[in-house]
PDB file of C-alpha atoms in Angstrom:
ATOM      1  CA  MET A   1       0.233  -1.563 -14.311  1.00 28.00           C
ATOM      2  CA  SER A   2       1.695  -2.701 -11.009  1.00 31.00           C
ATOM      3  CA  LEU A   3       4.665  -0.584 -10.077  1.00 35.00           C
ATOM      4  CA  PHE A   4       7.536  -0.567  -7.623  1.00 39.00           C
ATOM      5  CA  LYS A   5       7.202   2.780  -5.871  1.00 40.00           C
ATOM      6  CA  LEU A   6      10.254   4.699  -4.708  1.00 40.00           C
ATOM      7  CA  ALA A   7      10.332   8.249  -3.515  1.00 35.00           C
ATOM      8  CA  TRP A   8      12.194  10.494  -5.937  1.00 36.00           C
ATOM      9  CA  VAL A   9      14.649  13.024  -4.617  1.00 34.00           C
ATOM     10  CA  GLN A  10      15.380  15.235  -7.568  1.00 31.00           C
ATOM     11  CA  ARG A  11      18.784  16.803  -7.064  1.00 28.00           C
ATOM     12  CA  GLY A  12      20.136  14.139  -4.782  1.00 27.00           C
ATOM     13  CA  PHE A  13      19.566  11.572  -7.508  1.00 26.00           C
ATOM     14  CA  LEU A  14      20.743  13.689 -10.417  1.00 24.00           C
ATOM     15  CA  VAL A  15      24.020  14.701  -8.803  1.00 23.00           C
ATOM     16  CA  ALA A  16      24.778  11.377  -7.093  1.00 25.00           C
ATOM     17  CA  ARG A  17      28.444  11.177  -6.235  1.00 22.00           C
ATOM     18  CA  ARG A  18      30.861   8.273  -6.310  1.00 24.00           C
ATOM     19  CA  CYS A  19      31.327   7.815  -2.578  1.00 26.00           C
ATOM     20  CA  VAL A  20      29.946   8.530   0.850  1.00 29.00           C
ATOM     21  CA  HIS A  21      32.027  11.384   2.207  1.00 30.00           C
ATOM     22  CA  ASN A  22      33.745  11.106   5.578  1.00 32.00           C
ATOM     23  CA  THR A  23      32.337   7.712   6.470  1.00 34.00           C
ATOM     24  CA  ALA A  24      33.876   4.257   6.700  1.00 37.00           C
ATOM     25  CA  ILE A  25      31.793   3.045   3.762  1.00 38.00           C
ATOM     26  CA  HIS A  26      33.310   3.390   0.296  1.00 40.00           C
ATOM     27  CA  SER A  27      31.583   2.901  -3.017  1.00 43.00           C
ATOM     28  CA  SER A  28      33.815  -0.061  -3.889  1.00 41.00           C
ATOM     29  CA  SER A  29      32.267  -2.012  -1.032  1.00 49.00           C
ATOM     30  CA  LEU A  30      28.607  -1.032  -1.255  1.00 57.00           C
ATOM     31  CA  ARG A  31      27.609  -4.588  -2.112  1.00 61.00           C
ATOM     32  CA  ASP A  32      29.394  -5.972   0.950  1.00 72.00           C
ATOM     33  CA  TRP A  33      26.225  -5.654   3.012  1.00 76.00           C
ATOM     34  CA  SER A  34      27.642  -7.466   6.041  1.00 74.00           C
ATOM     35  CA  GLN A  35      30.168  -4.758   6.830  1.00 84.00           C
ATOM     36  CA  LEU A  36      27.330  -2.263   7.182  1.00 88.00           C
ATOM     37  CA  HIS A  37      25.972  -4.142  10.220  1.00 91.00           C
ATOM     38  CA  PRO A  38      22.285  -3.741   9.291  1.00 94.00           C
ATOM     39  CA  VAL A  39      19.879  -3.333  12.195  1.00 95.00           C
ATOM     40  CA  ALA A  40      16.542  -5.062  12.771  1.00 96.00           C
ATOM     41  CA  LEU A  41      13.804  -2.572  11.973  1.00 96.00           C
ATOM     42  CA  ASN A  42      10.480  -2.131  13.707  1.00 96.00           C
ATOM     43  CA  TYR A  43       7.596  -2.372  11.247  1.00 96.00           C
ATOM     44  CA  LEU A  44       3.829  -2.358  10.921  1.00 95.00           C
ATOM     45  CA  THR A  45       1.931  -4.832   8.766  1.00 94.00           C
ATOM     46  CA  PHE A  46      -1.437  -4.285   7.131  1.00 94.00           C
ATOM     47  CA  GLU A  47      -3.451  -7.081   5.557  1.00 91.00           C
ATOM     48  CA  PRO A  48      -6.574  -6.883   3.371  1.00 90.00           C
ATOM     49  CA  SER A  49      -9.776  -7.465   5.272  1.00 82.00           C
ATOM     50  CA  ASP A  50     -13.499  -6.821   5.203  1.00 56.00           C
ATOM     51  CA  GLY A  51     -13.689  -3.141   5.950  1.00 47.00           C
ATOM     52  CA  ALA A  52     -10.730  -2.934   8.298  1.00 51.00           C
ATOM     53  CA  THR A  53      -7.068  -3.810   8.172  1.00 51.00           C
ATOM     54  CA  ARG A  54      -5.211  -5.417  11.033  1.00 54.00           C
ATOM     55  CA  ALA A  55      -1.965  -3.691  11.934  1.00 53.00           C
ATOM     56  CA  THR A  56       0.679  -5.536  13.904  1.00 53.00           C
ATOM     57  CA  ARG A  57       3.906  -4.172  15.263  1.00 54.00           C
ATOM     58  CA  ALA A  58       7.032  -6.254  15.649  1.00 51.00           C
ATOM     59  CA  THR A  59      10.794  -5.854  15.547  1.00 50.00           C
ATOM     60  CA  ARG A  60      11.979  -9.304  14.547  1.00 48.00           C
ATOM     61  CA  ALA A  61       8.977 -11.620  14.269  1.00 50.00           C
ATOM     62  CA  PRO A  62       7.772 -12.084  10.663  1.00 57.00           C
ATOM     63  CA  PRO A  63       4.159 -11.396   9.708  1.00 61.00           C
ATOM     64  CA  ASP A  64       1.700 -14.266   9.636  1.00 57.00           C
ATOM     65  CA  GLN A  65       2.620 -15.873   6.336  1.00 52.00           C
ATOM     66  CA  ALA A  66      -0.324 -18.272   6.493  1.00 49.00           C
ATOM     67  CA  SER A  67      -2.832 -15.432   6.365  1.00 52.00           C
ATOM     68  CA  ALA A  68      -0.845 -13.295   3.917  1.00 53.00           C
ATOM     69  CA  PRO A  69      -2.273 -12.788   0.402  1.00 54.00           C
ATOM     70  CA  SER A  70      -0.727 -14.821  -2.435  1.00 61.00           C
ATOM     71  CA  LYS A  71       0.381 -11.670  -4.258  1.00 79.00           C
ATOM     72  CA  GLY A  72       3.799 -10.233  -3.471  1.00 89.00           C
ATOM     73  CA  PRO A  73       3.988  -7.765  -0.573  1.00 93.00           C
ATOM     74  CA  ILE A  74       4.233  -3.992  -0.761  1.00 94.00           C
ATOM     75  CA  VAL A  75       6.919  -2.321   1.356  1.00 95.00           C
ATOM     76  CA  ILE A  76       6.525   1.407   2.038  1.00 95.00           C
ATOM     77  CA  CYS A  77       9.603   3.460   2.991  1.00 95.00           C
ATOM     78  CA  HIS A  78       8.779   6.725   4.769  1.00 95.00           C
ATOM     79  CA  GLY A  79      10.669   9.989   4.439  1.00 92.00           C
ATOM     80  CA  MET A  80      13.061  11.767   6.778  1.00 92.00           C
ATOM     81  CA  LEU A  81      11.513  12.653  10.157  1.00 93.00           C
ATOM     82  CA  GLY A  82       8.592  10.410   9.280  1.00 93.00           C
ATOM     83  CA  CYS A  83       7.632   7.033  10.708  1.00 94.00           C
ATOM     84  CA  ALA A  84       5.568   3.964   9.916  1.00 94.00           C
ATOM     85  CA  GLN A  85       2.623   5.383  11.830  1.00 91.00           C
ATOM     86  CA  ASN A  86       2.444   8.328   9.389  1.00 89.00           C
ATOM     87  CA  TRP A  87       1.436   5.895   6.660  1.00 94.00           C
ATOM     88  CA  SER A  88      -1.164   3.891   8.614  1.00 93.00           C
ATOM     89  CA  THR A  89      -4.261   5.291   6.890  1.00 92.00           C
ATOM     90  CA  LEU A  90      -2.860   5.006   3.369  1.00 94.00           C
ATOM     91  CA  ALA A  91      -1.304   1.607   4.081  1.00 94.00           C
ATOM     92  CA  ARG A  92      -4.710   0.227   5.093  1.00 94.00           C
ATOM     93  CA  LEU A  93      -6.284   1.603   1.916  1.00 94.00           C
ATOM     94  CA  ILE A  94      -3.473   0.254  -0.267  1.00 94.00           C
ATOM     95  CA  ALA A  95      -3.725  -3.190   1.343  1.00 94.00           C
ATOM     96  CA  ASN A  96      -7.466  -3.367   0.738  1.00 93.00           C
ATOM     97  CA  ARG A  97      -7.407  -1.937  -2.777  1.00 92.00           C
ATOM     98  CA  THR A  98      -4.541  -4.152  -3.978  1.00 92.00           C
ATOM     99  CA  GLU A  99      -5.443  -7.200  -1.871  1.00 92.00           C
ATOM    100  CA  ARG A 100      -1.798  -7.409  -0.871  1.00 93.00           C
ATOM    101  CA  MET A 101       0.015  -7.377   2.437  1.00 94.00           C
ATOM    102  CA  VAL A 102       1.657  -4.014   3.156  1.00 95.00           C
ATOM    103  CA  LEU A 103       4.669  -3.582   5.437  1.00 96.00           C
ATOM    104  CA  VAL A 104       5.826  -0.169   6.650  1.00 97.00           C
ATOM    105  CA  PRO A 105       9.164  -0.213   8.502  1.00 97.00           C
ATOM    106  CA  ASP A 106      10.569   2.531  10.693  1.00 97.00           C
ATOM    107  CA  ALA A 107      13.988   3.444   9.285  1.00 97.00           C
ATOM    108  CA  ARG A 108      16.889   3.515  11.726  1.00 98.00           C
ATOM    109  CA  ASN A 109      16.676   6.538  14.045  1.00 97.00           C
ATOM    110  CA  HIS A 110      12.974   6.856  13.233  1.00 96.00           C
ATOM    111  CA  GLY A 111       9.861   5.683  15.045  1.00 94.00           C
ATOM    112  CA  GLN A 112      10.511   2.634  17.196  1.00 93.00           C
ATOM    113  CA  SER A 113      13.575   1.380  15.337  1.00 96.00           C
ATOM    114  CA  PRO A 114      17.016   1.673  17.002  1.00 96.00           C
ATOM    115  CA  LYS A 115      18.400   5.187  17.428  1.00 95.00           C
ATOM    116  CA  LEU A 116      21.671   4.260  15.794  1.00 94.00           C
ATOM    117  CA  GLY A 117      24.071   5.772  13.280  1.00 92.00           C
ATOM    118  CA  PRO A 118      25.619   6.074  10.855  1.00 94.00           C
ATOM    119  CA  ILE A 119      22.689   7.356   8.848  1.00 95.00           C
ATOM    120  CA  THR A 120      23.837   6.920   5.260  1.00 94.00           C
ATOM    121  CA  TYR A 121      22.014   5.556   2.241  1.00 93.00           C
ATOM    122  CA  PRO A 122      24.130   2.373   2.164  1.00 93.00           C
ATOM    123  CA  HIS A 123      23.226   1.707   5.808  1.00 94.00           C
ATOM    124  CA  LEU A 124      19.546   2.469   5.219  1.00 96.00           C
ATOM    125  CA  ALA A 125      19.484   0.225   2.138  1.00 94.00           C
ATOM    126  CA  ALA A 126      21.250  -2.548   4.067  1.00 94.00           C
ATOM    127  CA  ASP A 127      18.621  -2.319   6.821  1.00 96.00           C
ATOM    128  CA  LEU A 128      15.835  -2.571   4.235  1.00 95.00           C
ATOM    129  CA  ARG A 129      17.560  -5.515   2.553  1.00 93.00           C
ATOM    130  CA  ARG A 130      17.885  -7.292   5.908  1.00 94.00           C
ATOM    131  CA  LEU A 131      14.181  -6.804   6.622  1.00 95.00           C
ATOM    132  CA  CYS A 132      13.196  -8.305   3.275  1.00 92.00           C
ATOM    133  CA  HIS A 133      15.669 -11.157   3.749  1.00 92.00           C
ATOM    134  CA  ASP A 134      14.651 -11.928   7.341  1.00 94.00           C
ATOM    135  CA  LEU A 135      10.974 -12.015   6.386  1.00 94.00           C
ATOM    136  CA  ASP A 136      11.698 -14.002   3.212  1.00 92.00           C
ATOM    137  CA  LEU A 137       9.877 -11.447   1.061  1.00 91.00           C
ATOM    138  CA  ASN A 138       9.780 -11.937  -2.704  1.00 87.00           C
ATOM    139  CA  ASP A 139       8.121 -10.190  -5.657  1.00 88.00           C
ATOM    140  CA  ILE A 140       8.261  -6.974  -3.656  1.00 90.00           C
ATOM    141  CA  THR A 141       6.737  -3.692  -4.710  1.00 91.00           C
ATOM    142  CA  LEU A 142       8.560  -0.804  -3.039  1.00 92.00           C
ATOM    143  CA  ILE A 143       6.923   2.550  -2.389  1.00 93.00           C
ATOM    144  CA  GLY A 144       9.190   5.280  -1.050  1.00 93.00           C
ATOM    145  CA  HIS A 145       8.992   8.963  -0.276  1.00 92.00           C
ATOM    146  CA  SER A 146      11.956  11.324  -0.057  1.00 88.00           C
ATOM    147  CA  LEU A 147      14.598   9.648   2.155  1.00 92.00           C
ATOM    148  CA  GLY A 148      12.743   6.365   1.723  1.00 93.00           C
ATOM    149  CA  GLY A 149      12.705   6.783  -2.039  1.00 91.00           C
ATOM    150  CA  ARG A 150      16.430   7.287  -2.245  1.00 90.00           C
ATOM    151  CA  THR A 151      16.953   4.268  -0.036  1.00 93.00           C
ATOM    152  CA  ALA A 152      14.712   2.125  -2.230  1.00 91.00           C
ATOM    153  CA  MET A 153      16.342   3.393  -5.424  1.00 90.00           C
ATOM    154  CA  LEU A 154      19.821   2.543  -4.154  1.00 91.00           C
ATOM    155  CA  LEU A 155      18.733  -0.954  -3.156  1.00 90.00           C
ATOM    156  CA  ALA A 156      17.096  -1.463  -6.552  1.00 89.00           C
ATOM    157  CA  LEU A 157      20.206  -0.270  -8.395  1.00 89.00           C
ATOM    158  CA  LEU A 158      22.523  -2.504  -6.378  1.00 85.00           C
ATOM    159  CA  GLU A 159      20.406  -5.607  -5.876  1.00 73.00           C
ATOM    160  CA  SER A 160      17.049  -5.918  -7.584  1.00 60.00           C
ATOM    161  CA  ALA A 161      16.528  -9.703  -7.488  1.00 52.00           C
ATOM    162  CA  PRO A 162      13.603  -9.777  -5.011  1.00 60.00           C
ATOM    163  CA  ILE A 163      12.083  -6.550  -6.317  1.00 65.00           C
ATOM    164  CA  LYS A 164       9.272  -6.960  -8.814  1.00 62.00           C
ATOM    165  CA  HIS A 165       8.328  -3.372  -9.576  1.00 59.00           C
ATOM    166  CA  SER A 166       9.375   0.148  -8.627  1.00 56.00           C
ATOM    167  CA  CYS A 167       7.922   3.773  -8.285  1.00 59.00           C
ATOM    168  CA  VAL A 168       9.314   7.116  -7.220  1.00 53.00           C
ATOM    169  CA  HIS A 169       7.955  10.337  -5.755  1.00 48.00           C
ATOM    170  CA  PRO A 170      10.222  13.488  -4.836  1.00 49.00           C
ATOM    171  CA  THR A 171      13.551  16.293  -3.140  1.00 50.00           C
ATOM    172  CA  THR A 172      15.414  19.393  -4.395  1.00 48.00           C
ATOM    173  CA  ARG A 173      18.489  21.216  -3.269  1.00 50.00           C
ATOM    174  CA  GLY A 174      16.159  23.987  -2.211  1.00 52.00           C
ATOM    175  CA  GLY A 175      14.934  21.568   0.402  1.00 65.00           C
ATOM    176  CA  ILE A 176      18.359  21.349   2.074  1.00 76.00           C
ATOM    177  CA  LYS A 177      18.075  24.719   3.794  1.00 79.00           C
ATOM    178  CA  ARG A 178      14.488  23.969   4.744  1.00 81.00           C
ATOM    179  CA  MET A 179      15.445  20.638   6.314  1.00 85.00           C
ATOM    180  CA  ASN A 180      18.306  22.254   8.219  1.00 88.00           C
ATOM    181  CA  ASN A 181      15.809  24.762   9.606  1.00 88.00           C
ATOM    182  CA  PHE A 182      13.515  21.905  10.671  1.00 89.00           C
ATOM    183  CA  LEU A 183      16.361  20.122  12.436  1.00 93.00           C
ATOM    184  CA  GLN A 184      17.384  23.302  14.236  1.00 93.00           C
ATOM    185  CA  ALA A 185      13.812  23.915  15.382  1.00 94.00           C
ATOM    186  CA  LEU A 186      13.507  20.339  16.659  1.00 95.00           C
ATOM    187  CA  ALA A 187      16.850  20.544  18.460  1.00 95.00           C
ATOM    188  CA  ASN A 188      15.809  23.803  20.125  1.00 94.00           C
ATOM    189  CA  VAL A 189      12.826  22.239  21.892  1.00 96.00           C
ATOM    190  CA  ASP A 190      13.597  22.269  25.617  1.00 95.00           C
ATOM    191  CA  PHE A 191      11.800  19.245  26.997  1.00 95.00           C
ATOM    192  CA  GLN A 192      12.933  20.179  30.499  1.00 92.00           C
ATOM    193  CA  ALA A 193      10.479  23.070  30.297  1.00 90.00           C
ATOM    194  CA  ILE A 194       7.557  20.632  30.187  1.00 95.00           C
ATOM    195  CA  PRO A 195       6.185  19.900  33.682  1.00 94.00           C
ATOM    196  CA  ASP A 196       6.600  16.221  34.547  1.00 89.00           C
ATOM    197  CA  SER A 197       2.935  16.193  35.534  1.00 91.00           C
ATOM    198  CA  ALA A 198       1.823  17.274  32.051  1.00 94.00           C
ATOM    199  CA  SER A 199      -0.418  14.878  30.147  1.00 94.00           C
ATOM    200  CA  PHE A 200       0.567  13.853  26.636  1.00 96.00           C
ATOM    201  CA  ASN A 201      -1.892  16.302  25.067  1.00 96.00           C
ATOM    202  CA  GLN A 202      -0.654  19.114  27.304  1.00 97.00           C
ATOM    203  CA  ALA A 203       2.962  18.358  26.403  1.00 97.00           C
ATOM    204  CA  LYS A 204       2.038  18.208  22.728  1.00 97.00           C
ATOM    205  CA  ALA A 205       0.439  21.660  22.945  1.00 97.00           C
ATOM    206  CA  ILE A 206       3.532  23.087  24.657  1.00 97.00           C
ATOM    207  CA  VAL A 207       5.888  21.676  22.022  1.00 97.00           C
ATOM    208  CA  ASP A 208       3.573  22.889  19.256  1.00 97.00           C
ATOM    209  CA  ARG A 209       3.790  26.445  20.616  1.00 96.00           C
ATOM    210  CA  ILE A 210       7.591  26.196  20.689  1.00 95.00           C
ATOM    211  CA  LEU A 211       7.766  24.945  17.100  1.00 96.00           C
ATOM    212  CA  ALA A 212       5.303  27.620  15.951  1.00 95.00           C
ATOM    213  CA  ARG A 213       7.917  30.291  16.684  1.00 93.00           C
ATOM    214  CA  SER A 214       9.896  29.179  13.627  1.00 90.00           C
ATOM    215  CA  MET A 215       7.430  26.942  11.782  1.00 90.00           C
ATOM    216  CA  GLY A 216       4.158  28.527  10.725  1.00 89.00           C
ATOM    217  CA  ASP A 217       2.688  25.530   8.904  1.00 86.00           C
ATOM    218  CA  GLN A 218       0.261  23.822  11.296  1.00 89.00           C
ATOM    219  CA  THR A 219      -0.006  20.716   9.105  1.00 84.00           C
ATOM    220  CA  LEU A 220       3.760  20.314   9.116  1.00 85.00           C
ATOM    221  CA  ARG A 221       3.931  20.770  12.882  1.00 92.00           C
ATOM    222  CA  SER A 222       1.202  18.193  13.413  1.00 91.00           C
ATOM    223  CA  TRP A 223       3.134  15.751  11.251  1.00 88.00           C
ATOM    224  CA  LEU A 224       6.364  16.342  13.184  1.00 91.00           C
ATOM    225  CA  LEU A 225       4.538  16.054  16.501  1.00 94.00           C
ATOM    226  CA  MET A 226       3.735  12.445  15.658  1.00 92.00           C
ATOM    227  CA  ASN A 227       7.359  11.869  16.720  1.00 94.00           C
ATOM    228  CA  LEU A 228       6.712  13.085  20.278  1.00 96.00           C
ATOM    229  CA  THR A 229       7.076  10.267  22.809  1.00 95.00           C
ATOM    230  CA  GLN A 230       6.126   9.917  26.452  1.00 94.00           C
ATOM    231  CA  SER A 231       7.845   7.717  29.019  1.00 91.00           C
ATOM    232  CA  SER A 232       6.842   7.186  32.634  1.00 85.00           C
ATOM    233  CA  GLU A 233       9.384   7.937  35.362  1.00 72.00           C
ATOM    234  CA  ASP A 234       7.351   7.722  38.570  1.00 71.00           C
ATOM    235  CA  GLU A 235       3.634   7.368  39.102  1.00 75.00           C
ATOM    236  CA  GLY A 236       1.971  10.433  37.631  1.00 75.00           C
ATOM    237  CA  LYS A 237       5.265  11.816  36.303  1.00 86.00           C
ATOM    238  CA  PHE A 238       6.324  11.710  32.686  1.00 92.00           C
ATOM    239  CA  LYS A 239       9.303  12.487  30.504  1.00 94.00           C
ATOM    240  CA  TYR A 240       8.976  13.668  26.915  1.00 96.00           C
ATOM    241  CA  SER A 241      11.375  13.447  23.986  1.00 96.00           C
ATOM    242  CA  TRP A 242      11.579  12.936  20.232  1.00 96.00           C
ATOM    243  CA  SER A 243      11.421   9.367  18.958  1.00 95.00           C
ATOM    244  CA  PHE A 244      14.640  10.098  17.043  1.00 95.00           C
ATOM    245  CA  ASP A 245      18.060  11.479  17.912  1.00 96.00           C
ATOM    246  CA  VAL A 246      17.983  14.861  16.195  1.00 95.00           C
ATOM    247  CA  HIS A 247      21.742  15.269  16.633  1.00 94.00           C
ATOM    248  CA  LEU A 248      22.339  12.174  14.491  1.00 95.00           C
ATOM    249  CA  PHE A 249      20.365  13.833  11.710  1.00 94.00           C
ATOM    250  CA  GLU A 250      22.341  17.046  12.119  1.00 93.00           C
ATOM    251  CA  ALA A 251      25.602  15.102  11.897  1.00 93.00           C
ATOM    252  CA  HIS A 252      24.670  13.144   8.771  1.00 93.00           C
ATOM    253  CA  PHE A 253      22.164  15.188   6.781  1.00 91.00           C
ATOM    254  CA  GLU A 254      24.353  17.366   4.534  1.00 87.00           C
ATOM    255  CA  LYS A 255      27.314  14.991   4.661  1.00 87.00           C
ATOM    256  CA  ASP A 256      25.564  11.733   3.866  1.00 88.00           C
ATOM    257  CA  LEU A 257      21.918  12.276   2.917  1.00 87.00           C
ATOM    258  CA  VAL A 258      22.031  14.881   0.152  1.00 80.00           C
ATOM    259  CA  ARG A 259      23.678  12.592  -2.422  1.00 80.00           C
ATOM    260  CA  VAL A 260      23.321   8.900  -3.217  1.00 81.00           C
ATOM    261  CA  PRO A 261      26.721   7.138  -3.467  1.00 78.00           C
ATOM    262  CA  GLY A 262      28.180   4.336  -5.562  1.00 77.00           C
ATOM    263  CA  GLN A 263      27.120   5.389  -9.061  1.00 79.00           C
ATOM    264  CA  GLU A 264      29.861   3.280 -10.665  1.00 77.00           C
ATOM    265  CA  GLN A 265      28.270   0.169  -9.154  1.00 81.00           C
ATOM    266  CA  TRP A 266      24.696   0.915 -10.141  1.00 86.00           C
ATOM    267  CA  VAL A 267      23.124  -1.675 -12.409  1.00 86.00           C
ATOM    268  CA  PRO A 268      20.202  -0.289 -14.444  1.00 89.00           C
ATOM    269  CA  PHE A 269      16.872  -1.327 -12.934  1.00 89.00           C
ATOM    270  CA  GLY A 270      14.846  -2.358 -15.955  1.00 86.00           C
ATOM    271  CA  LYS A 271      11.615  -3.337 -14.235  1.00 87.00           C
ATOM    272  CA  PRO A 272       8.557  -1.043 -14.265  1.00 88.00           C
ATOM    273  CA  THR A 273       9.251   2.063 -12.200  1.00 90.00           C
ATOM    274  CA  LEU A 274       6.823   4.902 -11.571  1.00 90.00           C
ATOM    275  CA  PHE A 275       8.256   8.319 -10.722  1.00 90.00           C
ATOM    276  CA  LEU A 276       5.308  10.127  -9.174  1.00 89.00           C
ATOM    277  CA  GLY A 277       5.687  13.807  -8.330  1.00 86.00           C
ATOM    278  CA  GLY A 278       3.532  16.704  -7.281  1.00 86.00           C
ATOM    279  CA  ALA A 279       2.414  19.072 -10.031  1.00 86.00           C
ATOM    280  CA  LYS A 280       3.312  22.002  -7.766  1.00 83.00           C
ATOM    281  CA  SER A 281       6.788  20.651  -7.077  1.00 79.00           C
ATOM    282  CA  ASN A 282       9.973  20.650  -9.162  1.00 75.00           C
ATOM    283  CA  TYR A 283      11.331  17.544  -7.473  1.00 74.00           C
ATOM    284  CA  ILE A 284      10.958  15.424 -10.622  1.00 77.00           C
ATOM    285  CA  PRO A 285      11.925  17.901 -13.366  1.00 78.00           C
ATOM    286  CA  ARG A 286      10.545  17.139 -16.789  1.00 81.00           C
ATOM    287  CA  ASP A 287      13.903  17.931 -18.376  1.00 83.00           C
ATOM    288  CA  GLY A 288      15.522  15.244 -16.218  1.00 82.00           C
ATOM    289  CA  HIS A 289      13.525  12.281 -17.526  1.00 89.00           C
ATOM    290  CA  ASP A 290      16.217  11.112 -19.981  1.00 90.00           C
ATOM    291  CA  LEU A 291      18.863  11.066 -17.268  1.00 86.00           C
ATOM    292  CA  ILE A 292      16.606   9.071 -14.966  1.00 88.00           C
ATOM    293  CA  ARG A 293      15.967   6.534 -17.732  1.00 91.00           C
ATOM    294  CA  ARG A 294      19.695   5.805 -17.929  1.00 90.00           C
ATOM    295  CA  HIS A 295      19.352   4.115 -14.552  1.00 90.00           C
ATOM    296  CA  PHE A 296      15.656   3.199 -14.706  1.00 92.00           C
ATOM    297  CA  PRO A 297      14.959   2.329 -18.375  1.00 92.00           C
ATOM    298  CA  GLY A 298      11.474   1.153 -17.416  1.00 90.00           C
ATOM    299  CA  ALA A 299      10.613   4.520 -15.864  1.00 90.00           C
ATOM    300  CA  VAL A 300       7.159   6.044 -16.267  1.00 90.00           C
ATOM    301  CA  PHE A 301       6.541   9.617 -15.105  1.00 91.00           C
ATOM    302  CA  ASP A 302       3.344  11.043 -13.712  1.00 90.00           C
ATOM    303  CA  TYR A 303       2.294  14.037 -11.625  1.00 90.00           C
ATOM    304  CA  VAL A 304      -0.405  14.506  -9.017  1.00 91.00           C
ATOM    305  CA  ALA A 305      -2.501  17.662  -9.347  1.00 90.00           C
ATOM    306  CA  ASP A 306      -2.630  20.147  -6.477  1.00 89.00           C
ATOM    307  CA  ALA A 307       0.282  18.461  -4.705  1.00 88.00           C
ATOM    308  CA  GLY A 308       3.774  19.482  -3.682  1.00 83.00           C
ATOM    309  CA  HIS A 309       6.558  17.380  -2.158  1.00 83.00           C
ATOM    310  CA  PHE A 310       4.174  15.544   0.185  1.00 83.00           C
ATOM    311  CA  VAL A 311       2.215  14.044  -2.703  1.00 86.00           C
ATOM    312  CA  HIS A 312       0.461  11.422  -0.584  1.00 90.00           C
ATOM    313  CA  VAL A 313      -0.651  14.031   1.961  1.00 86.00           C
ATOM    314  CA  ASP A 314      -1.621  16.872  -0.374  1.00 88.00           C
ATOM    315  CA  ASN A 315      -3.832  14.769  -2.658  1.00 90.00           C
ATOM    316  CA  PRO A 316      -4.132  11.233  -1.266  1.00 90.00           C
ATOM    317  CA  GLU A 317      -7.036  10.144  -3.485  1.00 91.00           C
ATOM    318  CA  GLU A 318      -5.260  10.937  -6.751  1.00 91.00           C
ATOM    319  CA  PHE A 319      -2.034   9.533  -5.309  1.00 92.00           C
ATOM    320  CA  LEU A 320      -3.793   6.213  -4.675  1.00 92.00           C
ATOM    321  CA  ARG A 321      -5.407   6.201  -8.124  1.00 91.00           C
ATOM    322  CA  LYS A 322      -2.049   6.606  -9.825  1.00 89.00           C
ATOM    323  CA  LEU A 323      -0.219   3.880  -7.898  1.00 84.00           C
TER     324      LEU A 323
END
């Protein structure tokens, strides 16, 4: 069964509130996409090929429609502090296995997309909607993780016309404190302490040592370090920074990214939807299936063995088999 994949954020979805707190966007106007001023997102494209998949990066230019497969495209929405590049390996595999074009956008304030606020789910959904509209995408299958899953779910619940299928994999309230700790650790990195003569690998090692003081998980640090960027000031001198504005995340995380707004405007998404969680995670609780089906009556639930929140990282082979 072909499915529209969204990332499931357990508590944030279950306790969705009626409005976005302390922002200019109210639930009564969530469908007025124009007032959200959606931004043009950077994205990568992956097309099926013989053994390798071509990836192209663009901000506004659409992918080569002439060479695109006849099947509808797959759009992958990454999680918070992630980026399109994180998904490159899996996107290539998905493109080849499904024989479909795969697009992976950088959400606003992520990767190479604009470092702009506000960062709210209505704004993120509006950006995603603009991308699909600008590229004239139809019969879309959405795959989302965490922040990207919530974004995809909101878009599906508000406007599902171009969306063919849907899927979801995980977030819990227990993750709020953890994310706040991540943001604090990222904000505490003093890039001025990195010599301007340091190579990228040297700078990466320095930042890794700084993060290790409060973050013991090497895999997690390596993932976060994919957001380290280098810019050239003078010949042989470099400046380092995060690809995102960490202060924007700090300003919006608990206020705007813990709950999904506009429940009174949600229209049940009846198309096939896979909620895919990790067997070691409680992000998609089994006692919450009935509540989820109120909004996604076509929901199917499945769990990946030996996987936690990062289902696609912990057990990528089984993750791919279940898509």
